[in-house]
Amino acid sequence: MIETLLKPMKAGLIGAGIQASLTPAMHMREGEAQGFSYAYELIDLSQIGATPKDLPRLLEEAEARGLAGLNITHPCKQSVIPFLDDLSPQARDLGAVNTIVMRDGKRLGHNTDWWGFAESFRKGLPQADLSSALQLGAGGAGAATAYALLSLGLKKLLVFDRETERAKALVHALAPLFPSAEVAVADTLAHAMREAAGLVHATPTGMAKYPGLPLPADLLDPRHWVAEVVYFPLETELLREARRRGCRTLDGGGMAVFQAVGAFRLFTGIEPDAERMLAHFNTLAR
């Protein structure tokens, strides 16, 4: 730890359209609070005219600049894997990487998204009924939230995606990893919501550029808990409607913060103050 504190820290984020990301501010503020210099840069594919095909060059350039780690976001979480030396068990299970530690000439891929959601869920929805849940969305965020809920002991997960084949692929990937749980594709939203104790929303609907509700409001019942992954804005239309109908709710801010907590720990070898990072995030996001 002492050696880490003496050396300035450098990390970055690779993705497309990431100028509004709060991740750099969270990392750098926590580094300052821990007493060391921390520079965190954005490598925005949209800004530099690059695509995932440029990842080999971008990774080499990051290493040459002395970055100790990289966060990875859309659209690179899967396409970066062939350029890594090894994966954590969870990243291998999920087939997605959001954190790369670059050390001793090696690139080690991790996934802190699932842990971020699990930690947020534990803190934000304590004693939630984990008998069954419906998840909307089977993309990258959906893979992480599904893995998290099943790791927390969810007994039955129904997955719904407008692209049915994507829902089937996620179910096929997760079912063998959690043999004691039932993982299946939802037939209809109405039937699944009657059966489910909770709802996980893992699609972009509700973001500023994708306004609206991801399902009919009348399917929400006071007995449901509702967990959101969107955090721009923190108060989505889904959460407003769910609270209006008496549901317990969880916004997407916790997942954003706790994935950063996990990445900070991996990059620096130092235990961050999660509550301090959460408080800082709340000042930025509101």
mmCIF file of C-alpha atoms in Angstrom:
data_model
loop_
_atom_site.group_PDB
_atom_site.id
_atom_site.type_symbol
_atom_site.label_atom_id
_atom_site.label_comp_id
_atom_site.label_asym_id
_atom_site.label_seq_id
_atom_site.Cartn_x
_atom_site.Cartn_y
_atom_site.Cartn_z
ATOM 1 C CA MET A 1 0.000 0.000 0.000
ATOM 2 C CA ILE A 2 2.792 2.437 0.905
ATOM 3 C CA GLU A 3 4.410 1.976 -2.494
ATOM 4 C CA THR A 4 1.076 2.631 -4.198
ATOM 5 C CA LEU A 5 0.543 5.820 -2.213
ATOM 6 C CA LEU A 6 3.954 7.178 -3.194
ATOM 7 C CA LYS A 7 3.361 6.674 -6.914
ATOM 8 C CA PRO A 8 0.878 8.772 -8.888
ATOM 9 C CA MET A 9 -2.002 6.627 -10.086
ATOM 10 C CA LYS A 10 -3.281 6.634 -13.666
ATOM 11 C CA ALA A 11 -6.320 4.837 -15.030
ATOM 12 C CA GLY A 12 -8.950 5.355 -17.702
ATOM 13 C CA LEU A 13 -12.273 4.417 -19.271
ATOM 14 C CA ILE A 14 -12.748 3.108 -22.816
ATOM 15 C CA GLY A 15 -16.183 3.336 -24.400
ATOM 16 C CA ALA A 16 -18.373 5.277 -26.806
ATOM 17 C CA GLY A 17 -20.216 8.451 -25.853
ATOM 18 C CA ILE A 18 -18.795 8.562 -22.326
ATOM 19 C CA GLN A 19 -18.270 12.295 -21.829
ATOM 20 C CA ALA A 20 -20.992 12.453 -19.163
ATOM 21 C CA SER A 21 -19.547 9.558 -17.149
ATOM 22 C CA LEU A 22 -19.213 10.186 -13.401
ATOM 23 C CA THR A 23 -16.627 7.403 -13.004
ATOM 24 C CA PRO A 24 -13.528 9.644 -13.374
ATOM 25 C CA ALA A 25 -14.760 12.051 -10.717
ATOM 26 C CA MET A 26 -15.529 9.219 -8.286
ATOM 27 C CA HIS A 27 -12.103 7.607 -8.723
ATOM 28 C CA MET A 28 -10.104 10.820 -8.523
ATOM 29 C CA ARG A 29 -11.973 12.197 -5.502
ATOM 30 C CA GLU A 30 -11.457 8.937 -3.597
ATOM 31 C CA GLY A 31 -7.771 8.925 -4.537
ATOM 32 C CA GLU A 32 -7.444 12.452 -3.187
ATOM 33 C CA ALA A 33 -9.215 11.433 0.031
ATOM 34 C CA GLN A 34 -6.831 8.473 0.356
ATOM 35 C CA GLY A 35 -3.851 10.816 0.002
ATOM 36 C CA PHE A 36 -2.417 10.099 -3.429
ATOM 37 C CA SER A 37 -2.439 11.667 -6.879
ATOM 38 C CA TYR A 38 -4.901 9.947 -9.215
ATOM 39 C CA ALA A 39 -5.395 10.890 -12.871
ATOM 40 C CA TYR A 40 -8.307 9.207 -14.664
ATOM 41 C CA GLU A 41 -8.809 9.782 -18.397
ATOM 42 C CA LEU A 42 -11.638 9.194 -20.843
ATOM 43 C CA ILE A 43 -10.831 7.300 -24.039
ATOM 44 C CA ASP A 44 -14.043 8.045 -25.912
ATOM 45 C CA LEU A 45 -14.346 6.130 -29.174
ATOM 46 C CA SER A 46 -16.895 8.658 -30.415
ATOM 47 C CA GLN A 47 -14.501 11.538 -29.805
ATOM 48 C CA ILE A 48 -11.397 9.988 -31.369
ATOM 49 C CA GLY A 49 -13.095 8.310 -34.337
ATOM 50 C CA ALA A 50 -12.303 4.788 -33.165
ATOM 51 C CA THR A 51 -14.219 1.495 -32.954
ATOM 52 C CA PRO A 52 -13.770 -1.743 -30.980
ATOM 53 C CA LYS A 53 -11.445 -2.871 -33.786
ATOM 54 C CA ASP A 54 -8.955 -0.312 -32.451
ATOM 55 C CA LEU A 55 -8.810 -1.932 -29.002
ATOM 56 C CA PRO A 56 -5.386 -3.596 -29.505
ATOM 57 C CA ARG A 57 -3.824 -0.197 -30.268
ATOM 58 C CA LEU A 58 -5.725 1.609 -27.500
ATOM 59 C CA LEU A 59 -4.656 -0.972 -24.915
ATOM 60 C CA GLU A 60 -1.010 -0.745 -26.003
ATOM 61 C CA GLU A 61 -1.115 3.054 -25.864
ATOM 62 C CA ALA A 62 -2.654 2.980 -22.379
ATOM 63 C CA GLU A 63 0.107 0.671 -21.184
ATOM 64 C CA ALA A 64 2.745 2.907 -22.755
ATOM 65 C CA ARG A 65 1.307 5.906 -20.879
ATOM 66 C CA GLY A 66 1.616 3.986 -17.614
ATOM 67 C CA LEU A 67 -2.046 3.387 -16.859
ATOM 68 C CA ALA A 68 -2.479 0.819 -14.107
ATOM 69 C CA GLY A 69 -5.968 -0.092 -15.191
ATOM 70 C CA LEU A 70 -8.881 0.550 -17.486
ATOM 71 C CA ASN A 71 -12.617 0.456 -17.082
ATOM 72 C CA ILE A 72 -14.455 -0.814 -20.144
ATOM 73 C CA THR A 73 -17.982 0.062 -21.178
ATOM 74 C CA HIS A 74 -20.283 -0.174 -24.213
ATOM 75 C CA PRO A 75 -19.512 -1.336 -26.878
ATOM 76 C CA CYS A 76 -16.278 -3.022 -25.774
ATOM 77 C CA LYS A 77 -17.066 -5.280 -22.799
ATOM 78 C CA GLN A 78 -17.054 -8.448 -24.884
ATOM 79 C CA SER A 79 -14.821 -7.464 -27.790
ATOM 80 C CA VAL A 80 -11.915 -6.646 -25.455
ATOM 81 C CA ILE A 81 -11.651 -10.213 -24.128
ATOM 82 C CA PRO A 82 -9.408 -11.664 -26.895
ATOM 83 C CA PHE A 83 -6.757 -9.069 -26.049
ATOM 84 C CA LEU A 84 -6.467 -10.024 -22.365
ATOM 85 C CA ASP A 85 -4.129 -12.543 -20.733
ATOM 86 C CA ASP A 86 -6.588 -13.907 -18.184
ATOM 87 C CA LEU A 87 -10.067 -13.437 -16.738
ATOM 88 C CA SER A 88 -11.519 -13.592 -13.258
ATOM 89 C CA PRO A 89 -13.999 -16.454 -12.767
ATOM 90 C CA GLN A 90 -16.928 -14.029 -12.807
ATOM 91 C CA ALA A 91 -15.789 -12.274 -15.988
ATOM 92 C CA ARG A 92 -15.388 -15.674 -17.620
ATOM 93 C CA ASP A 93 -18.865 -16.733 -16.489
ATOM 94 C CA LEU A 94 -20.416 -13.524 -17.785
ATOM 95 C CA GLY A 95 -18.374 -13.287 -20.966
ATOM 96 C CA ALA A 96 -17.943 -9.570 -20.267
ATOM 97 C CA VAL A 97 -15.207 -7.386 -18.793
ATOM 98 C CA ASN A 98 -15.631 -3.916 -17.329
ATOM 99 C CA THR A 99 -12.296 -3.652 -15.491
ATOM 100 C CA ILE A 100 -8.773 -4.461 -16.674
ATOM 101 C CA VAL A 101 -5.800 -4.483 -14.322
ATOM 102 C CA MET A 102 -2.517 -3.952 -16.180
ATOM 103 C CA ARG A 103 0.396 -5.149 -14.092
ATOM 104 C CA ASP A 104 3.776 -6.777 -14.778
ATOM 105 C CA GLY A 105 3.090 -6.840 -18.505
ATOM 106 C CA LYS A 106 -0.183 -8.748 -18.068
ATOM 107 C CA ARG A 107 -3.783 -7.712 -18.681
ATOM 108 C CA LEU A 108 -6.249 -9.265 -16.259
ATOM 109 C CA GLY A 109 -9.969 -8.863 -16.967
ATOM 110 C CA HIS A 110 -12.547 -8.540 -14.185
ATOM 111 C CA ASN A 111 -16.245 -7.789 -13.945
ATOM 112 C CA THR A 112 -17.316 -5.524 -11.071
ATOM 113 C CA ASP A 113 -20.746 -4.742 -12.584
ATOM 114 C CA TRP A 114 -22.386 -7.831 -11.083
ATOM 115 C CA TRP A 115 -20.831 -7.202 -7.656
ATOM 116 C CA GLY A 116 -21.840 -3.541 -7.872
ATOM 117 C CA PHE A 117 -25.471 -4.465 -8.415
ATOM 118 C CA ALA A 118 -25.389 -7.167 -5.732
ATOM 119 C CA GLU A 119 -23.920 -4.778 -3.158
ATOM 120 C CA SER A 120 -26.421 -2.061 -4.055
ATOM 121 C CA PHE A 121 -29.293 -4.549 -3.838
ATOM 122 C CA ARG A 122 -28.179 -5.845 -0.420
ATOM 123 C CA LYS A 123 -27.993 -2.337 0.976
ATOM 124 C CA GLY A 124 -30.966 -0.780 -0.794
ATOM 125 C CA LEU A 125 -33.541 -3.593 -0.662
ATOM 126 C CA PRO A 126 -32.813 -5.534 2.531
ATOM 127 C CA GLN A 127 -35.087 -8.501 3.221
ATOM 128 C CA ALA A 128 -36.366 -8.411 -0.374
ATOM 129 C CA ASP A 129 -38.369 -11.486 -1.348
ATOM 130 C CA LEU A 130 -36.015 -13.579 -3.509
ATOM 131 C CA SER A 131 -38.505 -16.289 -4.348
ATOM 132 C CA SER A 132 -38.873 -15.040 -7.926
ATOM 133 C CA ALA A 133 -38.131 -12.051 -10.150
ATOM 134 C CA LEU A 134 -38.734 -10.877 -13.676
ATOM 135 C CA GLN A 135 -35.829 -9.208 -15.459
ATOM 136 C CA LEU A 136 -36.363 -6.924 -18.443
ATOM 137 C CA GLY A 137 -33.314 -6.917 -20.715
ATOM 138 C CA ALA A 138 -30.733 -9.574 -21.526
ATOM 139 C CA GLY A 139 -27.836 -7.436 -22.728
ATOM 140 C CA GLY A 140 -24.598 -6.638 -20.909
ATOM 141 C CA ALA A 141 -26.269 -4.949 -17.936
ATOM 142 C CA GLY A 142 -28.845 -7.725 -17.786
ATOM 143 C CA ALA A 143 -26.179 -10.422 -17.654
ATOM 144 C CA ALA A 144 -24.593 -8.673 -14.657
ATOM 145 C CA THR A 145 -27.852 -8.104 -12.753
ATOM 146 C CA ALA A 146 -29.077 -11.648 -13.384
ATOM 147 C CA TYR A 147 -25.762 -13.109 -12.199
ATOM 148 C CA ALA A 148 -25.904 -10.889 -9.122
ATOM 149 C CA LEU A 149 -29.443 -11.883 -8.133
ATOM 150 C CA LEU A 150 -28.763 -15.572 -8.625
ATOM 151 C CA SER A 151 -25.578 -15.202 -6.556
ATOM 152 C CA LEU A 152 -27.689 -13.607 -3.807
ATOM 153 C CA GLY A 153 -29.927 -16.678 -3.754
ATOM 154 C CA LEU A 154 -32.796 -15.840 -6.096
ATOM 155 C CA LYS A 155 -34.793 -19.039 -6.538
ATOM 156 C CA LYS A 156 -36.501 -18.272 -9.858
ATOM 157 C CA LEU A 157 -35.513 -15.815 -12.581
ATOM 158 C CA LEU A 158 -37.656 -15.069 -15.610
ATOM 159 C CA VAL A 159 -35.932 -13.132 -18.401
ATOM 160 C CA PHE A 160 -37.763 -11.008 -20.971
ATOM 161 C CA ASP A 161 -36.117 -9.275 -23.919
ATOM 162 C CA ARG A 162 -37.637 -7.911 -27.110
ATOM 163 C CA GLU A 163 -35.014 -10.011 -28.877
ATOM 164 C CA THR A 164 -36.168 -13.436 -27.712
ATOM 165 C CA GLU A 165 -32.992 -15.125 -28.894
ATOM 166 C CA ARG A 166 -30.941 -12.880 -26.618
ATOM 167 C CA ALA A 167 -33.091 -13.857 -23.637
ATOM 168 C CA LYS A 168 -32.666 -17.523 -24.552
ATOM 169 C CA ALA A 169 -28.883 -17.086 -24.811
ATOM 170 C CA LEU A 170 -28.663 -15.515 -21.350
ATOM 171 C CA VAL A 171 -30.807 -18.262 -19.813
ATOM 172 C CA HIS A 172 -28.681 -20.901 -21.533
ATOM 173 C CA ALA A 173 -25.495 -19.311 -20.150
ATOM 174 C CA LEU A 174 -26.698 -18.848 -16.572
ATOM 175 C CA ALA A 175 -28.757 -21.960 -15.890
ATOM 176 C CA PRO A 176 -25.739 -24.329 -15.613
ATOM 177 C CA LEU A 177 -23.962 -21.889 -13.282
ATOM 178 C CA PHE A 178 -26.859 -21.868 -10.804
ATOM 179 C CA PRO A 179 -28.308 -25.402 -10.849
ATOM 180 C CA SER A 180 -30.329 -24.880 -7.670
ATOM 181 C CA ALA A 181 -32.295 -22.019 -9.249
ATOM 182 C CA GLU A 182 -34.866 -22.014 -12.019
ATOM 183 C CA VAL A 183 -33.834 -19.732 -14.893
ATOM 184 C CA ALA A 184 -36.251 -19.401 -17.812
ATOM 185 C CA VAL A 185 -37.446 -17.126 -20.586
ATOM 186 C CA ALA A 186 -40.629 -15.237 -19.666
ATOM 187 C CA ASP A 187 -43.552 -16.048 -21.930
ATOM 188 C CA THR A 188 -45.527 -12.825 -21.439
ATOM 189 C CA LEU A 189 -44.963 -9.793 -19.231
ATOM 190 C CA ALA A 190 -48.409 -10.027 -17.659
ATOM 191 C CA HIS A 191 -48.022 -13.661 -16.645
ATOM 192 C CA ALA A 192 -44.448 -13.154 -15.408
ATOM 193 C CA MET A 193 -45.378 -10.131 -13.288
ATOM 194 C CA ARG A 194 -48.246 -12.037 -11.653
ATOM 195 C CA GLU A 195 -45.730 -14.710 -10.665
ATOM 196 C CA ALA A 196 -42.787 -12.491 -9.707
ATOM 197 C CA ALA A 197 -42.027 -10.949 -6.329
ATOM 198 C CA GLY A 198 -39.779 -8.347 -7.920
ATOM 199 C CA LEU A 199 -38.770 -6.614 -11.136
ATOM 200 C CA VAL A 200 -35.275 -5.823 -12.395
ATOM 201 C CA HIS A 201 -35.077 -3.298 -15.206
ATOM 202 C CA ALA A 202 -31.919 -3.664 -17.311
ATOM 203 C CA THR A 203 -32.705 -1.835 -20.570
ATOM 204 C CA PRO A 204 -31.980 1.806 -21.594
ATOM 205 C CA THR A 205 -35.675 2.785 -21.357
ATOM 206 C CA GLY A 206 -36.014 5.673 -18.937
ATOM 207 C CA MET A 207 -32.787 7.385 -19.929
ATOM 208 C CA ALA A 208 -33.161 10.957 -21.210
ATOM 209 C CA LYS A 209 -32.876 9.839 -24.833
ATOM 210 C CA TYR A 210 -35.146 6.789 -24.310
ATOM 211 C CA PRO A 211 -38.014 8.168 -22.199
ATOM 212 C CA GLY A 212 -40.991 6.154 -21.074
ATOM 213 C CA LEU A 213 -41.865 2.985 -19.207
ATOM 214 C CA PRO A 214 -40.418 -0.450 -20.067
ATOM 215 C CA LEU A 215 -43.729 -2.200 -19.285
ATOM 216 C CA PRO A 216 -47.379 -1.267 -18.742
ATOM 217 C CA ALA A 217 -47.772 0.539 -15.432
ATOM 218 C CA ASP A 218 -50.807 -1.505 -14.419
ATOM 219 C CA LEU A 219 -48.597 -4.607 -14.114
ATOM 220 C CA LEU A 220 -46.927 -3.062 -11.054
ATOM 221 C CA ASP A 221 -48.371 -4.111 -7.715
ATOM 222 C CA PRO A 222 -47.508 -2.906 -4.180
ATOM 223 C CA ARG A 223 -46.076 -6.346 -3.357
ATOM 224 C CA HIS A 224 -43.348 -5.939 -6.024
ATOM 225 C CA TRP A 225 -39.887 -4.601 -5.353
ATOM 226 C CA VAL A 226 -38.427 -2.753 -8.364
ATOM 227 C CA ALA A 227 -34.690 -2.423 -9.053
ATOM 228 C CA GLU A 228 -33.401 -0.071 -11.772
ATOM 229 C CA VAL A 229 -30.030 0.077 -13.565
ATOM 230 C CA VAL A 230 -30.522 3.454 -15.264
ATOM 231 C CA TYR A 231 -28.948 6.331 -13.316
ATOM 232 C CA PHE A 232 -29.225 9.176 -15.856
ATOM 233 C CA PRO A 233 -31.641 10.260 -14.441
ATOM 234 C CA LEU A 234 -31.723 8.677 -10.997
ATOM 235 C CA GLU A 235 -35.475 9.244 -10.846
ATOM 236 C CA THR A 236 -36.795 7.309 -13.854
ATOM 237 C CA GLU A 237 -40.417 7.160 -14.883
ATOM 238 C CA LEU A 238 -40.457 3.501 -13.825
ATOM 239 C CA LEU A 239 -39.328 4.336 -10.302
ATOM 240 C CA ARG A 240 -41.803 7.201 -9.982
ATOM 241 C CA GLU A 241 -44.670 4.980 -11.086
ATOM 242 C CA ALA A 242 -43.548 2.081 -8.899
ATOM 243 C CA ARG A 243 -43.337 4.275 -5.810
ATOM 244 C CA ARG A 244 -46.717 5.828 -6.614
ATOM 245 C CA ARG A 245 -48.157 2.315 -6.565
ATOM 246 C CA GLY A 246 -46.504 1.430 -3.236
ATOM 247 C CA CYS A 247 -43.535 -0.642 -4.437
ATOM 248 C CA ARG A 248 -40.163 -0.706 -2.704
ATOM 249 C CA THR A 249 -37.607 0.678 -5.165
ATOM 250 C CA LEU A 250 -33.879 0.805 -5.852
ATOM 251 C CA ASP A 251 -32.354 3.346 -8.245
ATOM 252 C CA GLY A 252 -29.380 2.665 -10.511
ATOM 253 C CA GLY A 253 -26.937 4.884 -8.618
ATOM 254 C CA GLY A 254 -25.762 2.168 -6.247
ATOM 255 C CA MET A 255 -24.690 -0.142 -9.052
ATOM 256 C CA ALA A 256 -22.730 2.713 -10.667
ATOM 257 C CA VAL A 257 -20.970 3.493 -7.407
ATOM 258 C CA PHE A 258 -20.209 -0.013 -6.228
ATOM 259 C CA GLN A 259 -18.804 -1.134 -9.584
ATOM 260 C CA ALA A 260 -16.436 1.835 -9.199
ATOM 261 C CA VAL A 261 -15.644 0.761 -5.626
ATOM 262 C CA GLY A 262 -14.638 -2.661 -6.925
ATOM 263 C CA ALA A 263 -12.556 -1.211 -9.757
ATOM 264 C CA PHE A 264 -10.786 1.234 -7.417
ATOM 265 C CA ARG A 265 -9.830 -1.655 -5.142
ATOM 266 C CA LEU A 266 -8.470 -3.670 -8.077
ATOM 267 C CA PHE A 267 -6.526 -0.764 -9.583
ATOM 268 C CA THR A 268 -4.930 0.529 -6.389
ATOM 269 C CA GLY A 269 -4.822 -2.361 -3.934
ATOM 270 C CA ILE A 270 -6.422 0.025 -1.428
ATOM 271 C CA GLU A 271 -9.822 -0.418 0.195
ATOM 272 C CA PRO A 272 -11.971 2.584 -0.779
ATOM 273 C CA ASP A 273 -14.515 4.214 1.494
ATOM 274 C CA ALA A 274 -17.706 3.089 -0.234
ATOM 275 C CA GLU A 275 -19.986 5.394 1.755
ATOM 276 C CA ARG A 276 -17.806 8.385 0.903
ATOM 277 C CA MET A 277 -17.897 7.456 -2.793
ATOM 278 C CA LEU A 278 -21.678 7.045 -2.631
ATOM 279 C CA ALA A 279 -22.088 10.448 -0.991
ATOM 280 C CA HIS A 280 -19.874 12.048 -3.651
ATOM 281 C CA PHE A 281 -21.851 10.360 -6.432
ATOM 282 C CA ASN A 282 -25.107 11.687 -4.991
ATOM 283 C CA THR A 283 -23.769 15.262 -5.113
ATOM 284 C CA LEU A 284 -22.818 14.767 -8.767
ATOM 285 C CA ALA A 285 -25.948 12.958 -9.944
ATOM 286 C CA ARG A 286 -28.673 15.053 -8.374
#
